[in-house]
Structures are given as structure tokens and as C-alpha cells.
mmCIF file of C-alpha atoms in Angstrom:
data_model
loop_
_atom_site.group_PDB
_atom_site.id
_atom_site.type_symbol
_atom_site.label_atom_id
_atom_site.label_comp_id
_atom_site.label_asym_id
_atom_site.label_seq_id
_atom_site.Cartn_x
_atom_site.Cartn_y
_atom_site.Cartn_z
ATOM 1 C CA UNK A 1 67.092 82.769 114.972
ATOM 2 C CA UNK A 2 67.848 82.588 111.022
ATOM 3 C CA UNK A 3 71.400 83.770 109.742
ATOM 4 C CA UNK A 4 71.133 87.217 108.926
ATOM 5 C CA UNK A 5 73.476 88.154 106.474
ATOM 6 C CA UNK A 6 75.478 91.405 106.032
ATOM 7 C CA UNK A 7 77.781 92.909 103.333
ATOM 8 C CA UNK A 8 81.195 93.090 104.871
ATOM 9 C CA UNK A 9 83.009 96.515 103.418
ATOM 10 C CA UNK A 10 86.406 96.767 104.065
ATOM 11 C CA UNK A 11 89.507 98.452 102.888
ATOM 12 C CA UNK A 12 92.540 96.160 102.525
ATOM 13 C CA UNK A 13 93.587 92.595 103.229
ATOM 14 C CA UNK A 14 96.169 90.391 103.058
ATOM 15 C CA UNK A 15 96.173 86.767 101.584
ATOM 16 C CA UNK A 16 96.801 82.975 103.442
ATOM 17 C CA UNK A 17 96.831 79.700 102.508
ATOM 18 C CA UNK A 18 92.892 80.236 100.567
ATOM 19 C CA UNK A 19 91.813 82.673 102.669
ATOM 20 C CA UNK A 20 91.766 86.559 103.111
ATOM 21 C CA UNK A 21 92.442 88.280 106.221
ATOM 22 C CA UNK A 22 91.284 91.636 106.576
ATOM 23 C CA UNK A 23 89.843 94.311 109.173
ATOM 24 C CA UNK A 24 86.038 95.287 108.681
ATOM 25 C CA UNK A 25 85.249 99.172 107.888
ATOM 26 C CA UNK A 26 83.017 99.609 110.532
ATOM 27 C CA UNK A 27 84.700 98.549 114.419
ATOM 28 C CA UNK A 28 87.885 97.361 112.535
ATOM 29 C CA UNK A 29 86.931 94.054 113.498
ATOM 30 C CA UNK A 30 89.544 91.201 112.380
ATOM 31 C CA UNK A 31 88.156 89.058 109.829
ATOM 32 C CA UNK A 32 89.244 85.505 107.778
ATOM 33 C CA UNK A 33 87.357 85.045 104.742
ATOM 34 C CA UNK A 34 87.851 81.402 102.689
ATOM 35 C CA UNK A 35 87.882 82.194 99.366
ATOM 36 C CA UNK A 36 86.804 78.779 98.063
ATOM 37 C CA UNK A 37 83.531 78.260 100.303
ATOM 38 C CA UNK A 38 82.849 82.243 101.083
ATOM 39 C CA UNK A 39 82.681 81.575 104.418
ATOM 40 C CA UNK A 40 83.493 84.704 106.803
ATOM 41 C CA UNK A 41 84.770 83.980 110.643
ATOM 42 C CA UNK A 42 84.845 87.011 113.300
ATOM 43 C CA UNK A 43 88.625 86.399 114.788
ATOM 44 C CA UNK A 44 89.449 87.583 117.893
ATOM 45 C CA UNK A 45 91.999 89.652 119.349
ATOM 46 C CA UNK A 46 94.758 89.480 122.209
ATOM 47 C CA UNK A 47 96.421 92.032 123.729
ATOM 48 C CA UNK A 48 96.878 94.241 127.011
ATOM 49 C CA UNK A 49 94.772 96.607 125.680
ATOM 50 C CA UNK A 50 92.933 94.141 122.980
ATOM 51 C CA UNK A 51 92.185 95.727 119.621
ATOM 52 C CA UNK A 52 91.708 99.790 119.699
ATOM 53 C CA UNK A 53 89.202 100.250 117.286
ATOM 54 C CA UNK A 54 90.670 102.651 114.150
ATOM 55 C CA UNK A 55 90.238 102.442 111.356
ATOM 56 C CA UNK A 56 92.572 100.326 108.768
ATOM 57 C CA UNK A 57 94.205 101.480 105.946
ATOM 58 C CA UNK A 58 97.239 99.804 104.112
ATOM 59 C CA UNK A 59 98.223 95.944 104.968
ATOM 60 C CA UNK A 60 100.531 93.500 104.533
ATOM 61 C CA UNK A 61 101.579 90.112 105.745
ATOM 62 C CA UNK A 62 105.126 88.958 106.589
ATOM 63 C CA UNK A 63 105.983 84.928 108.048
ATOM 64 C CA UNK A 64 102.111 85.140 110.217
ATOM 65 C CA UNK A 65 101.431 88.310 110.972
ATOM 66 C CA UNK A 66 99.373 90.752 109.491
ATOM 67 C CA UNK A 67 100.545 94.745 109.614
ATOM 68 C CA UNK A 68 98.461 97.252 109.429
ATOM 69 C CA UNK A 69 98.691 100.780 109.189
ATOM 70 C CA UNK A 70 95.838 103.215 110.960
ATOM 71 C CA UNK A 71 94.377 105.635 108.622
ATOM 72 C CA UNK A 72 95.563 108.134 111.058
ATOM 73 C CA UNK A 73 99.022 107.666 110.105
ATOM 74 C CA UNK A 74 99.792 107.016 113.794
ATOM 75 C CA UNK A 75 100.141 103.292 114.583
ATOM 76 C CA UNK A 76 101.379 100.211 112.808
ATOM 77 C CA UNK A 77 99.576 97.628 114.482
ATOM 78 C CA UNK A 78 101.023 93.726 113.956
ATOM 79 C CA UNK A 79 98.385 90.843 114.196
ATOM 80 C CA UNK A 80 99.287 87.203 114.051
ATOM 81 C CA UNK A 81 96.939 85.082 112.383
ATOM 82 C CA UNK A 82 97.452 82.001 114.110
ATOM 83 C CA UNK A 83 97.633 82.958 117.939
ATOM 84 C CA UNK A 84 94.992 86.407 117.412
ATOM 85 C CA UNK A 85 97.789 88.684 119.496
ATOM 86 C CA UNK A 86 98.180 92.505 119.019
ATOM 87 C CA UNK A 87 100.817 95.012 119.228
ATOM 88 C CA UNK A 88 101.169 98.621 118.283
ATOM 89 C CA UNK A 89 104.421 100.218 117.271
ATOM 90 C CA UNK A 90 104.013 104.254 117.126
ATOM 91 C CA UNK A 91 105.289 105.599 113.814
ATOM 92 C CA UNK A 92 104.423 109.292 113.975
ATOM 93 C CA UNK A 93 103.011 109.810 110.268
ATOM 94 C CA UNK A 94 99.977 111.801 110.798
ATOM 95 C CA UNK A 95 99.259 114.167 108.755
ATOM 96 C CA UNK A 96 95.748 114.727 108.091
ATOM 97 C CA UNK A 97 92.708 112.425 109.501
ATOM 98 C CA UNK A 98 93.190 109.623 106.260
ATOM 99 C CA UNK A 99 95.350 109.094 102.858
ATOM 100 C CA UNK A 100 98.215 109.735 104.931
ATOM 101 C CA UNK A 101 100.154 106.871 103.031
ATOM 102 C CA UNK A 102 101.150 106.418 99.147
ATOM 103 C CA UNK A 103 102.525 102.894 99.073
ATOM 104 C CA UNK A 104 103.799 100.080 101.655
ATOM 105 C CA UNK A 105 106.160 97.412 101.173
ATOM 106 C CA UNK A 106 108.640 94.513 102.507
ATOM 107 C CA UNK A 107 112.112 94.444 101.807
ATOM 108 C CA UNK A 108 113.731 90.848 103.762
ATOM 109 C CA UNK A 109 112.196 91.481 107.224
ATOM 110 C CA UNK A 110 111.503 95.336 106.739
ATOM 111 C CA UNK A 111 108.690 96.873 106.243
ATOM 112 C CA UNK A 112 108.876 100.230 103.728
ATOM 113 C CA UNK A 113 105.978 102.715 104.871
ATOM 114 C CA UNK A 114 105.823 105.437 102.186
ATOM 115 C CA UNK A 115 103.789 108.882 103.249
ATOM 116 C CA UNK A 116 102.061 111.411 100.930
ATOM 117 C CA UNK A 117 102.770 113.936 102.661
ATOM 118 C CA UNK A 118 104.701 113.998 105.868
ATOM 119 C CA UNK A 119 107.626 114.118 103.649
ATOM 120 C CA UNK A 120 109.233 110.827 104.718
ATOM 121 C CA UNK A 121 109.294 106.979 104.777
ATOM 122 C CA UNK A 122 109.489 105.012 107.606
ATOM 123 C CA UNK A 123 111.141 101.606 107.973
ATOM 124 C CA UNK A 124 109.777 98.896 110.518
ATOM 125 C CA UNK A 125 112.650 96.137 111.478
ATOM 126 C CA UNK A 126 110.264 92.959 112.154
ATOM 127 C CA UNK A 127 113.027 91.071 113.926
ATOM 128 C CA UNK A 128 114.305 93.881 116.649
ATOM 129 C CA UNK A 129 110.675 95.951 116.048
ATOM 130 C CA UNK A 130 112.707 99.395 115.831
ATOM 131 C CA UNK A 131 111.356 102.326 113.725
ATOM 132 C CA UNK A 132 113.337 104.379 111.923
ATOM 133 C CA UNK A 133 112.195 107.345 109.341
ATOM 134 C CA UNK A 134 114.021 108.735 106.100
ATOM 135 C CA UNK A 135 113.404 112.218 104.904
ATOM 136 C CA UNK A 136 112.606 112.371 101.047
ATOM 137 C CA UNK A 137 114.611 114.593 99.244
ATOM 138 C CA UNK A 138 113.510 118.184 98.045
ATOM 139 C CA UNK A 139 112.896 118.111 94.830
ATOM 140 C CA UNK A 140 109.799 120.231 94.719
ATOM 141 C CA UNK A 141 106.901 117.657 95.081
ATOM 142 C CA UNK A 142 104.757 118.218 97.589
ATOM 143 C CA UNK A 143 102.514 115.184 97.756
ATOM 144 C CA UNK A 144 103.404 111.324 96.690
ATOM 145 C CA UNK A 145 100.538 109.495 95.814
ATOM 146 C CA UNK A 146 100.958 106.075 95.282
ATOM 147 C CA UNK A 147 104.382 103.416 94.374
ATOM 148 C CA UNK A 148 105.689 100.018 93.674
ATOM 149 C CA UNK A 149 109.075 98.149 94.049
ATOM 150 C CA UNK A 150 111.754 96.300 91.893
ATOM 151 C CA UNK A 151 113.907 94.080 92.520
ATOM 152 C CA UNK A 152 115.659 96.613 96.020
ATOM 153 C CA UNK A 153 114.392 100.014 94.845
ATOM 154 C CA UNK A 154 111.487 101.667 96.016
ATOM 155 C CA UNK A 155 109.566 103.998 93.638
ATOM 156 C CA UNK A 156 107.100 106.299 95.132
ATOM 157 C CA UNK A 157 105.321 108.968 92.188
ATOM 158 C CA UNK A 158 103.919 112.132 93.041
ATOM 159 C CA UNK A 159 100.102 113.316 92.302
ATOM 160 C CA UNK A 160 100.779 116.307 90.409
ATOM 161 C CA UNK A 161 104.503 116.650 88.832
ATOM 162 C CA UNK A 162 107.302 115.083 86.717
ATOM 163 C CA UNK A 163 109.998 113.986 89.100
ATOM 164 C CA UNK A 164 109.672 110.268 90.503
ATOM 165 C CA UNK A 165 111.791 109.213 93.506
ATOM 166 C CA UNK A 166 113.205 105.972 93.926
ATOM 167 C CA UNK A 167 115.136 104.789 96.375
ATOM 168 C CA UNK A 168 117.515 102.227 96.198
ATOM 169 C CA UNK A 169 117.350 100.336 99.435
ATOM 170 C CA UNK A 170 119.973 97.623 99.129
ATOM 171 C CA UNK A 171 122.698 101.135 98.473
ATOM 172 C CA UNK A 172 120.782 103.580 100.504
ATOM 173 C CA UNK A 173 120.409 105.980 98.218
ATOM 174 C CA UNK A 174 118.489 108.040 96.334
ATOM 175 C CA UNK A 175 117.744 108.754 92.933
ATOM 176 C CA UNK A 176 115.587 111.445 91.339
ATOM 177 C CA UNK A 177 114.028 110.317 87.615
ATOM 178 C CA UNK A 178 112.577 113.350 85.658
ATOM 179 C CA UNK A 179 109.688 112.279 83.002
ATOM 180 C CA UNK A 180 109.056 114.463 79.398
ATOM 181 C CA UNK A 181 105.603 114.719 80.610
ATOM 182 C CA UNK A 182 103.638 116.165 83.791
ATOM 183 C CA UNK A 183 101.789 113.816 86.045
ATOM 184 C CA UNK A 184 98.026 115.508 86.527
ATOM 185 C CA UNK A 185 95.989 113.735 89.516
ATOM 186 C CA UNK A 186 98.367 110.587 89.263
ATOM 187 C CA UNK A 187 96.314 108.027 91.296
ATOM 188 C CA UNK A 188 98.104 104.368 90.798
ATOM 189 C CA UNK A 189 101.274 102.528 89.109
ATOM 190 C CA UNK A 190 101.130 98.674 88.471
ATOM 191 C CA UNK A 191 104.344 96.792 87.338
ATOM 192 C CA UNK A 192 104.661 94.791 84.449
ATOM 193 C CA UNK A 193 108.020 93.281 83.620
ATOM 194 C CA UNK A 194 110.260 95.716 83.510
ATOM 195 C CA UNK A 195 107.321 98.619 82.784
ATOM 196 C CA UNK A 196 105.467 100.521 85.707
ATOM 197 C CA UNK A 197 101.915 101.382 83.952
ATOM 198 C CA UNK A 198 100.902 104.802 86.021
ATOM 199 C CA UNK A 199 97.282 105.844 85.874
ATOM 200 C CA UNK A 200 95.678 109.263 86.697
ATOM 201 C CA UNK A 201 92.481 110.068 88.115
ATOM 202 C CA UNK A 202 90.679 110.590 84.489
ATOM 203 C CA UNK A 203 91.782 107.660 82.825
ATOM 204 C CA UNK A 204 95.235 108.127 81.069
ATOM 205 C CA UNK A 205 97.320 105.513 81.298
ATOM 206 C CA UNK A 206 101.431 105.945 80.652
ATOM 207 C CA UNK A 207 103.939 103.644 80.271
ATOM 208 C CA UNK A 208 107.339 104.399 81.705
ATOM 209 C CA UNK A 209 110.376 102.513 80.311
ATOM 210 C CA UNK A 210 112.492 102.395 83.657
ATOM 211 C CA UNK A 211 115.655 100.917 82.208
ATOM 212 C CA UNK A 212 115.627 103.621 79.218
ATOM 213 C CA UNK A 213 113.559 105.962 81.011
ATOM 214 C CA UNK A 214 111.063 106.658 78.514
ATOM 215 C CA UNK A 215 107.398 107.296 79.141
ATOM 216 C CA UNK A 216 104.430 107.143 76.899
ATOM 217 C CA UNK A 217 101.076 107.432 76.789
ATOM 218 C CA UNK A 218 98.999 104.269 75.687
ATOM 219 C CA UNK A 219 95.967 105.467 73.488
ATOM 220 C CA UNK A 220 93.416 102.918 74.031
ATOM 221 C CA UNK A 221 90.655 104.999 72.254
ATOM 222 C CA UNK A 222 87.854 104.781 74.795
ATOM 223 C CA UNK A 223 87.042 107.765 76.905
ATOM 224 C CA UNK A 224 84.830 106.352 79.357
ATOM 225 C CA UNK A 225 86.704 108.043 82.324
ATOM 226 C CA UNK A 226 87.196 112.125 81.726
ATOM 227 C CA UNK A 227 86.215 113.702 85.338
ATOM 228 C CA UNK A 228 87.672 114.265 88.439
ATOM 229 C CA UNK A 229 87.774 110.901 90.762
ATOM 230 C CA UNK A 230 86.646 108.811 88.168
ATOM 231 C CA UNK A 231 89.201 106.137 87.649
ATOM 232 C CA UNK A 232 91.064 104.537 91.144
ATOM 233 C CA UNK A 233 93.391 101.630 90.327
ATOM 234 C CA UNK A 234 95.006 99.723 87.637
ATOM 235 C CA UNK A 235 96.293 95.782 87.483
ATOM 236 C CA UNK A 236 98.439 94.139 85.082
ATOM 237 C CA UNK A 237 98.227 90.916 83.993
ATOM 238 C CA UNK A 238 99.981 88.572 80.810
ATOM 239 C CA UNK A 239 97.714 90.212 78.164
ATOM 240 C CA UNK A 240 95.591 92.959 79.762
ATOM 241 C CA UNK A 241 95.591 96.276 81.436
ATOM 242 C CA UNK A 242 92.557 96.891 83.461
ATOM 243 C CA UNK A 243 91.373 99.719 85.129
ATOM 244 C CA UNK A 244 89.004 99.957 88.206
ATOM 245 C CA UNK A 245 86.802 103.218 88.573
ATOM 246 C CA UNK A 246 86.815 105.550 91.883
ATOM 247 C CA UNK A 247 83.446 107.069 91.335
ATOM 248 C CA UNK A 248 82.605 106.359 87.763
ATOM 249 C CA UNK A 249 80.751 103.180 86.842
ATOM 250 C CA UNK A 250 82.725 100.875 84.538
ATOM 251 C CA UNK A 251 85.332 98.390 84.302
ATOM 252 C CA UNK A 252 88.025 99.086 81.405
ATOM 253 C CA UNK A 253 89.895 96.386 79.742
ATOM 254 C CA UNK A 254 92.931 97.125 77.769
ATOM 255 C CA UNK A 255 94.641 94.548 75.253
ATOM 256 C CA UNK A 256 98.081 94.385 76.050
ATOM 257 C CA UNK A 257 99.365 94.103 72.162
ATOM 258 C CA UNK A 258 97.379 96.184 70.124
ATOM 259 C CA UNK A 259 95.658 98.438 73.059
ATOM 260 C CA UNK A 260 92.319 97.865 71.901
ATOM 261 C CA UNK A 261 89.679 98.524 74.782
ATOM 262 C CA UNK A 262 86.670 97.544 75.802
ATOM 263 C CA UNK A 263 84.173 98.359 78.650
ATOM 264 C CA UNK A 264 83.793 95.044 81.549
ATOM 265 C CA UNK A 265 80.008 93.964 81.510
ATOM 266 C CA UNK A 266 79.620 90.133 82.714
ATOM 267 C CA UNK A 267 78.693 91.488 86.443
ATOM 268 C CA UNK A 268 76.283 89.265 88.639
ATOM 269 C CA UNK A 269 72.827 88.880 88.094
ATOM 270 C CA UNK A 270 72.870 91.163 91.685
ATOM 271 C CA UNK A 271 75.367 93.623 91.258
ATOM 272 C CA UNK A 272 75.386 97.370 92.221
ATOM 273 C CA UNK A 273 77.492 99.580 93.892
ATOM 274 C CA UNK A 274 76.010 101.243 97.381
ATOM 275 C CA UNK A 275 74.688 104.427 96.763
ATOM 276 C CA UNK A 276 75.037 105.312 100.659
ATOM 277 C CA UNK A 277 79.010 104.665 99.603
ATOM 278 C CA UNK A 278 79.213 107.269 96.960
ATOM 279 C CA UNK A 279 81.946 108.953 98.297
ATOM 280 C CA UNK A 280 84.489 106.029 98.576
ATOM 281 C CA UNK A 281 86.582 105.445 96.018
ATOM 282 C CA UNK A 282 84.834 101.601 94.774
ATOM 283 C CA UNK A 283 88.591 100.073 94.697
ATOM 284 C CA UNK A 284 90.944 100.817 96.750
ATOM 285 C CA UNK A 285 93.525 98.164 98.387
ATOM 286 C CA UNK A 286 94.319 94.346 97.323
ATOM 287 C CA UNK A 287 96.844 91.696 97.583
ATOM 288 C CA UNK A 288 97.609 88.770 95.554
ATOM 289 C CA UNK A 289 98.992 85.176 95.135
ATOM 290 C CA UNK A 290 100.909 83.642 92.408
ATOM 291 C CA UNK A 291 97.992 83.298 90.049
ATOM 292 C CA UNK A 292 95.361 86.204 91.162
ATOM 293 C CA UNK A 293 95.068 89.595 92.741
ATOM 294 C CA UNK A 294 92.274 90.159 95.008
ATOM 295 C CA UNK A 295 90.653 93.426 95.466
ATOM 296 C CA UNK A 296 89.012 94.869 98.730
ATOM 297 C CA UNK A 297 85.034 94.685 98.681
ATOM 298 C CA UNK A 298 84.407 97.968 99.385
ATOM 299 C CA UNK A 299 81.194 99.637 97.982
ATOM 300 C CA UNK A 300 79.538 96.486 95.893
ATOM 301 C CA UNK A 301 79.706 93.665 98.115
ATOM 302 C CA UNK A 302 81.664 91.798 95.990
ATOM 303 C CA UNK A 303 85.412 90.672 96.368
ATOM 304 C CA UNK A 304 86.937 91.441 92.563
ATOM 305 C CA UNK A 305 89.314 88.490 91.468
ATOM 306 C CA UNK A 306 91.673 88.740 88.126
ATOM 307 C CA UNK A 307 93.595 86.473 87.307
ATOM 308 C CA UNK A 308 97.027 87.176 86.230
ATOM 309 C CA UNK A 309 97.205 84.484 83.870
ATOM 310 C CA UNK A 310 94.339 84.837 81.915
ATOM 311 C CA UNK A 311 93.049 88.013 82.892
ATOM 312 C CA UNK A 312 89.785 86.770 83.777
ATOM 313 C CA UNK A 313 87.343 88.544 86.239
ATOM 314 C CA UNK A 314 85.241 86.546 88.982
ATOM 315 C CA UNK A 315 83.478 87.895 91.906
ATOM 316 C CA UNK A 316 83.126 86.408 95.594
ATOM 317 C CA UNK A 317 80.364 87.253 97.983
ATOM 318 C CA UNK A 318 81.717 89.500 100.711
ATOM 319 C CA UNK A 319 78.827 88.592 103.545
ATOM 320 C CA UNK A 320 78.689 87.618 107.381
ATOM 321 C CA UNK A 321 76.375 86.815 109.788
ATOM 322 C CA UNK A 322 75.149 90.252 110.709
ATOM 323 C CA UNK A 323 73.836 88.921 114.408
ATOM 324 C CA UNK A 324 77.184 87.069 115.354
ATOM 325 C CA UNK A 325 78.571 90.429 114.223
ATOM 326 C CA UNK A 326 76.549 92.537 116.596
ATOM 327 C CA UNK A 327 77.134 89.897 119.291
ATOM 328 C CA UNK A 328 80.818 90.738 118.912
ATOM 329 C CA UNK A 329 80.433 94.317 119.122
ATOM 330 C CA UNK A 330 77.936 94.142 121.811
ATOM 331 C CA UNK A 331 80.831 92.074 123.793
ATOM 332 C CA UNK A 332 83.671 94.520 122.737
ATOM 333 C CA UNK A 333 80.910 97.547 123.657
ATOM 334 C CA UNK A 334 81.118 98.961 120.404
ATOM 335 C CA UNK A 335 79.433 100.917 118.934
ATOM 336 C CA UNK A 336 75.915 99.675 117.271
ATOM 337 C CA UNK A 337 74.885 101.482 113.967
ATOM 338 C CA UNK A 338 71.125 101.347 113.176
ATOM 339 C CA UNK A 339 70.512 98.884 110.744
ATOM 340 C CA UNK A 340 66.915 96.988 109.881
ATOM 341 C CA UNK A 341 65.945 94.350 112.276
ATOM 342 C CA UNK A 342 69.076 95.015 115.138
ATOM 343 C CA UNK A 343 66.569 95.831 117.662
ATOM 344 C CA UNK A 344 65.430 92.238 117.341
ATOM 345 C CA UNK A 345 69.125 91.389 117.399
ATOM 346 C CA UNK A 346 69.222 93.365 121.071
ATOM 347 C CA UNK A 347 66.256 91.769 122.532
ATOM 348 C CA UNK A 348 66.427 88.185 121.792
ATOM 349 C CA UNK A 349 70.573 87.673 121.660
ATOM 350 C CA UNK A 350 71.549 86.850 125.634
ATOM 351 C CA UNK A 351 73.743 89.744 126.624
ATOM 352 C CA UNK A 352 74.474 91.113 129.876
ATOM 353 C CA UNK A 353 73.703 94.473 128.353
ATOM 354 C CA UNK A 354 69.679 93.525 128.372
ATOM 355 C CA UNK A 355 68.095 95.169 131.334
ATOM 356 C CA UNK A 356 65.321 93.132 131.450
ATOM 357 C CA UNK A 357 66.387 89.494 131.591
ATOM 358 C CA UNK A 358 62.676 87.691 130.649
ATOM 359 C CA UNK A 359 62.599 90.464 127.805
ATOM 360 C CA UNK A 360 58.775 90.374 127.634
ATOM 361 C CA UNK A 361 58.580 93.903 127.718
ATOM 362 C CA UNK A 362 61.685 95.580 126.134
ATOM 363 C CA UNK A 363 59.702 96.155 122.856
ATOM 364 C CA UNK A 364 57.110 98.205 124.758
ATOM 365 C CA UNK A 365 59.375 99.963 126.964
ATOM 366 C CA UNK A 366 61.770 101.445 124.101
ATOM 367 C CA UNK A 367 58.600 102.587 121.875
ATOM 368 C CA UNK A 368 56.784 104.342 124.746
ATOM 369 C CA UNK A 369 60.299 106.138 125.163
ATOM 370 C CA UNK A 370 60.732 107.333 121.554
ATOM 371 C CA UNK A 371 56.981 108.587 121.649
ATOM 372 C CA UNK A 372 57.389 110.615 124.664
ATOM 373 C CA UNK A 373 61.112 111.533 124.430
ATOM 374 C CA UNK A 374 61.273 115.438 123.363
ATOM 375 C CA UNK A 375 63.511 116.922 120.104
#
């Protein structure tokens, strides 16, 4: 049978040695993807219970393992990348079904797990694997989005509001920074030097001075973005700001020196965004290496690559073999979502789920059931 390939969505990863690690959107199936040849390879998974199949949110890798957070806020699940194993470690931050986490970091050997709205953090010790949780302070935010780290201080930026928390890890305390200007729909910050750039959901982009604790707004004269959910993420680089739409349509890059803008056109020859996806957000989680960030193919089909150098854009192929795919979830008895030609895939692959092991008349059988079967 010929390689049938598939668009592999998913929602974070982590970066190795020229590859990206990740867990597919649909089975959370654990994924290595060289970024020089494209090539995608279905990992396995070891474990007493082998991989529970939730959904991923937020990753990161420390030495060789993966973490990953469940979008249920309930798990942090460690995967080693060399040996396949699986753990769990219960963390107890659900709060609502997804988006129940602003911002994750390490710190030495611990890992920081912000929430949005449990109204805590939670700190993973990778050597004794002991959780721990922190309760923010009141200061009359009710929901952090999204944060970033310096040097031992954590700082985590709430959606709507003026007041960002930081905490300063290496003292254990916290501080409480109050900005001249509200925060409306704050959806991302990105460091640069000594700058945090924070971006809300229609486009406006501040800069916030956190040694003199000034903020202003950069004016980069091109309102491409002015609805709800129409800008998602933001990435610094030497001489560029760029920002990376939620539902809108367009790329935005922003000259670092003079803030001049201009709208990202040099896609493929193929490009598009999947209309079925219209509801995710089309950039959502990424990692990085010294010279590149990599964002999550989630709705396009394409990895997004900048380079932090240059600022340069380049796009990799996010595809699989869609029948070695199915074989896997067939094996893990997963669940199979109707796609074209996947009957073919159940026939002719040899599975013990077949029935019929000649399969000379599964074809028939299934079709005279869907004609008599009653709605």
C-alpha cells in the first residue's frame, strides 16, 4: 500500500538534538519529528498503565524527559525520550475542561507551573518528584493569562488589569508591579533584553521597562488586528517584533528601531489554514534553540520557524504516514475518526480487530449494514 500522508496538528513541543518532540492533537500520541529531513516517527510508550490518552497542553524538556501538562489541569505527565517510559504526578489544577495554565517554566531542577485561574502555582522537584503549590497573592486579579522569567523571578500578567506579579524564586517572595495603563484581553509577553513586549488579543503591543518600570505602547501604524481573538502570540528576535494571529489571517512584522510594520506574505505555494480548525487559536505553544523558535503546527500544517538572528520565517511540513498512524491506534484501541480512504486502511492492514481474516467480503458486509441499519 502507498504512504498516505496526514497533517499532524498538535499543540506544543519541546526541542532535541534536530528534532521536535511533541504529542499529536488527536490520541495524544508521542511523536519525534527531524527537522532537517521532515521525517515524523510514531514513538511508543512505557508504563504500568502505558499512555492515558488526554489531551496535551503546555511542555517542556529538562536532562531527557519531556513534561507535559494535561489540558485538564490534572496531571503532569514525564516522558523520557530515550527509553519511551511514562509517569504521572497529580497536581490538582483543574479548573475548567482547558486553558487552565498561563505560563510554565524550569528553575535548576524545578519545574514552575503557573495557573490562570486556580489562584496558585505549583512547583514540581524533578530530583525527589514532590509537588508543592503556592497561593498567589490577592491583589484583585482574577485570571493570569500568560508569563515569562528572568534571570530567578517569575512574572505571570493578568488578562484584564494593571497589577503584574512576579515572584522572586531564588528569595521566595513576592512582588506586586502596578502599570500606568490597564491590560484589556492581554494574551502573550515575549522577552527581549531587559524588555517584556506584552500583546493583547487586538493587536497592541506594550513595552514594559522592568528595571524602571515604565510601560509604553509601540505604535507600529498598521491596524490589521482590531477584533476579539484576532492576534495569539508574539516573538522577539535581534531586529523584529512579530506577531502571530489567533483567528485573523496575517502575519505582522514589526522593525525593532523605527517600528515600521509590515504584513508577512512569502507563504508556500500550498498554504492555508483549516477551515474545520476555525476555532483554534492558529499559534499557540513553541520552544526554541539557540538560533530559532519553533512554533506548534496547529491549524496550517506547517511548523513556523523564525530565526532569532535574522528574523527570518521558514516553514516545515508537519505530515505522517496516516496508515502507520491508524495502525497505532488500532493497536492502542483508540479511537478511529472518519477520514477519506480509512476503511481501506481497516480492511487491508493485518489486525486482530478484522473479523474476517481472508477479507473478501468486509466491503460488502459493512455497506449492506449502513443500507439497512435504521436512524
Amino acid at each position: 500500500m502507498n504512504r498516505r500522508l496526514e497533517t499532524v496538528s498538535f499543540r506544543d513541543c519541546i526541542y532535541s538534538e534536530d528534532s521536535l518532540y511533541f504529542f499529536s492533537s488527536l490520541n495524544s500520541l508521542p511523536m519525534k519529528q527531524n527537522i532537517k529531513t521532515g521525517e515524523i516517527t510514531i514513538l511508543p510508550a512505557y508504563s504500568k498503565e502505558n499512555l492515558r490518552e488526554k489531551a496535551i497542553d503546555l511542555e517542556i524538556l529538562h536532562g531527557r524527559n519531556l513534561y507535559a501538562l494535561d489540558i485538564r489541569g490534572e496531571y503532569l505527565i514525564k516522558y523520557n525520550i530515550d527509553t519511551y517510559e511514562v509517569s504521572y504526578y497529580e497536581i490538582a489544577c483543574f479548573h475548567s475542561v482547558d486553558a487552565n495554565f498561563a505560563y510554565m517554566d524550569i528553575l535548576d531542577n524545578d519545574i514552575y507551573i503557573f495557573t490562570r485561574e486556580a489562584g496558585k502555582f505549583v512547583v514540581f522537584d524533578t530530583g525527589k518528584e514532590e509537588v508543592r503549590s503556592v497561593t498567589y497573592p490577592d491583589v484583585g486579579e482574577d485570571k493570569y493569562i500568560c508569563g515569562c522569567k528572568i534571570e530567578k523571578s517569575f512574572f505571570v500578567f493578568p488578562q484584564n488589569g494593571n497589577k503584574i506579579l512576579e515572584y522572586a524564586a531564588g528569595e521566595n517572595v513576592w512582588r506586586v508591579h502596578k502599570l500606568q495603563e490597564n491590560l484589556k484581553r492581554c494574551v502573550h509577553a515575549a522577552i527581549k533584553e531587559d524588555k517584556i513586549y506584552i500583546l493583547l488579543e487586538d493587536g497592541t503591543v506594550f513595552q514594559w521597562d522592568v528595571k524602571k518600570e515604565t510601560l509604553n505602547k509601540i505604535d507600529y501604524n498598521l491596524p490589521v488586528y482590531s477584533k476579539k481573538n484576532t492576534a495569539s502570540r508574539i516573538c522577539c528576535t535581534m531586529d523584529w517584533i512579530i506577531i502571530l494571529p489567533a483567528k485573523a489571517q496575517d502575519i505582522v512584522q514589526i522593525n525593532c528601531n523605527h517600528y515600521e510594520a509590515a504584513i508577512y506574505r512569502d507563504y508556500p505555494a500550498n498554504f492555508s489554514y483549516d477551515s474545520d480548525k476555525k476555532h483554534w487559536s492558529k499559534y499557540y505553544g513553541y520552544c526554541e534553540n539557540a538560533t530559532a523558535y519553533y512554533f506548534a503546527c496547529r491549524t496550517s500544517g506547517y511548523i513556523l520557524k523564525i530565526e532569532k538572528q535574522s528574523g527570518k520565517i521558514f516553514w516545515i511540513k508537519s505530515e505522517a504516514d496516516g496508515w502507520e498512524i491508524e495502525k497505532v491506534n488500532l493497536e492502542k484501541g483508540s479511537t478511529i475518526y472518519e477520514k477519506e480512504g480509512y476503511l481501506e486502511c481497516l480492511i487491508t492492514r493485518d489486525n486482530n480487530k478484522v473479523a474476517d481474516r481472508k477479507r473478501t467480503n468486509i466491503g460488502k458486509t459493512i455497506w449492506r449494514m449502513l443500507l439497512t441499519c435504521k436512524h
